[in-house]
């Protein structure tokens, strides 16, 4: 009797596990919602559908532009690492690579800054305030105190 009850419990548990796996396997994969198309972002900023579409186009263009820069930075950093592995480092080559990396880093920062300018211009004043709060709180938490003092917040 005891064995029979144990078998019934194991059968029910097995059916549950198999049903769960089958449901997850048969469900079509969902593409992750990112960027300005994310419902959380649209709600947080109270974006209109037109604004969300415009901002998402800007984000996609910025991601494409920075992807090339990131790839170039990766190649230059790999070259620098390869140079570092050599027994005798060519200082002139190292300086050249470091300068090239610095210039690409500048290009990255400028691309992001220009994107932020575009975003700022597409937002209402209230949305802009939320944008700066998000940047301060989430991306640059070390700037919270200074930014809030400059923005007049206590």
PDB file of C-alpha atoms in Angstrom, residues 7 12 18 22 32-33 35 41 43-45 57 62 68-69 75-76 82 88 90 99 108 116 124 143 149 151-152:
ATOM      1  CA  UNK A   7       4.205   5.424  -7.107  1.00  0.00           C
ATOM      2  CA  UNK A  12       1.714  12.841 -10.618  1.00  0.00           C
ATOM      3  CA  UNK A  18       6.605  16.693 -18.330  1.00  0.00           C
ATOM      4  CA  UNK A  22       6.128  20.432 -23.025  1.00  0.00           C
ATOM      5  CA  UNK A  32      13.015  40.476 -25.835  1.00  0.00           C
ATOM      6  CA  UNK A  33      11.488  43.943 -25.710  1.00  0.00           C
ATOM      7  CA  UNK A  35      14.889  50.124 -25.604  1.00  0.00           C
ATOM      8  CA  UNK A  41      10.077  52.646 -20.378  1.00  0.00           C
ATOM      9  CA  UNK A  43       5.043  53.916 -18.829  1.00  0.00           C
ATOM     10  CA  UNK A  44       7.893  55.440 -16.853  1.00  0.00           C
ATOM     11  CA  UNK A  45       8.299  58.311 -19.326  1.00  0.00           C
ATOM     12  CA  UNK A  57      14.746  54.744 -34.323  1.00  0.00           C
ATOM     13  CA  UNK A  62      23.130  54.908 -32.185  1.00  0.00           C
ATOM     14  CA  UNK A  68      31.494  49.623 -35.292  1.00  0.00           C
ATOM     15  CA  UNK A  69      33.423  51.645 -32.726  1.00  0.00           C
ATOM     16  CA  UNK A  75      40.622  44.813 -32.222  1.00  0.00           C
ATOM     17  CA  UNK A  76      42.944  47.569 -30.982  1.00  0.00           C
ATOM     18  CA  UNK A  82      49.409  40.826 -28.208  1.00  0.00           C
ATOM     19  CA  UNK A  88      60.406  43.162 -25.837  1.00  0.00           C
ATOM     20  CA  UNK A  90      57.833  48.268 -29.003  1.00  0.00           C
ATOM     21  CA  UNK A  99      46.392  56.850 -28.872  1.00  0.00           C
ATOM     22  CA  UNK A 108      32.185  56.453 -28.496  1.00  0.00           C
ATOM     23  CA  UNK A 116      21.478  61.976 -25.623  1.00  0.00           C
ATOM     24  CA  UNK A 124       8.829  67.070 -23.027  1.00  0.00           C
ATOM     25  CA  UNK A 143      26.734  61.850  -9.446  1.00  0.00           C
ATOM     26  CA  UNK A 149      22.212  69.994  -5.962  1.00  0.00           C
ATOM     27  CA  UNK A 151      19.068  70.624 -10.434  1.00  0.00           C
ATOM     28  CA  UNK A 152      17.692  72.269  -7.298  1.00  0.00           C
TER      29      UNK A 152
END
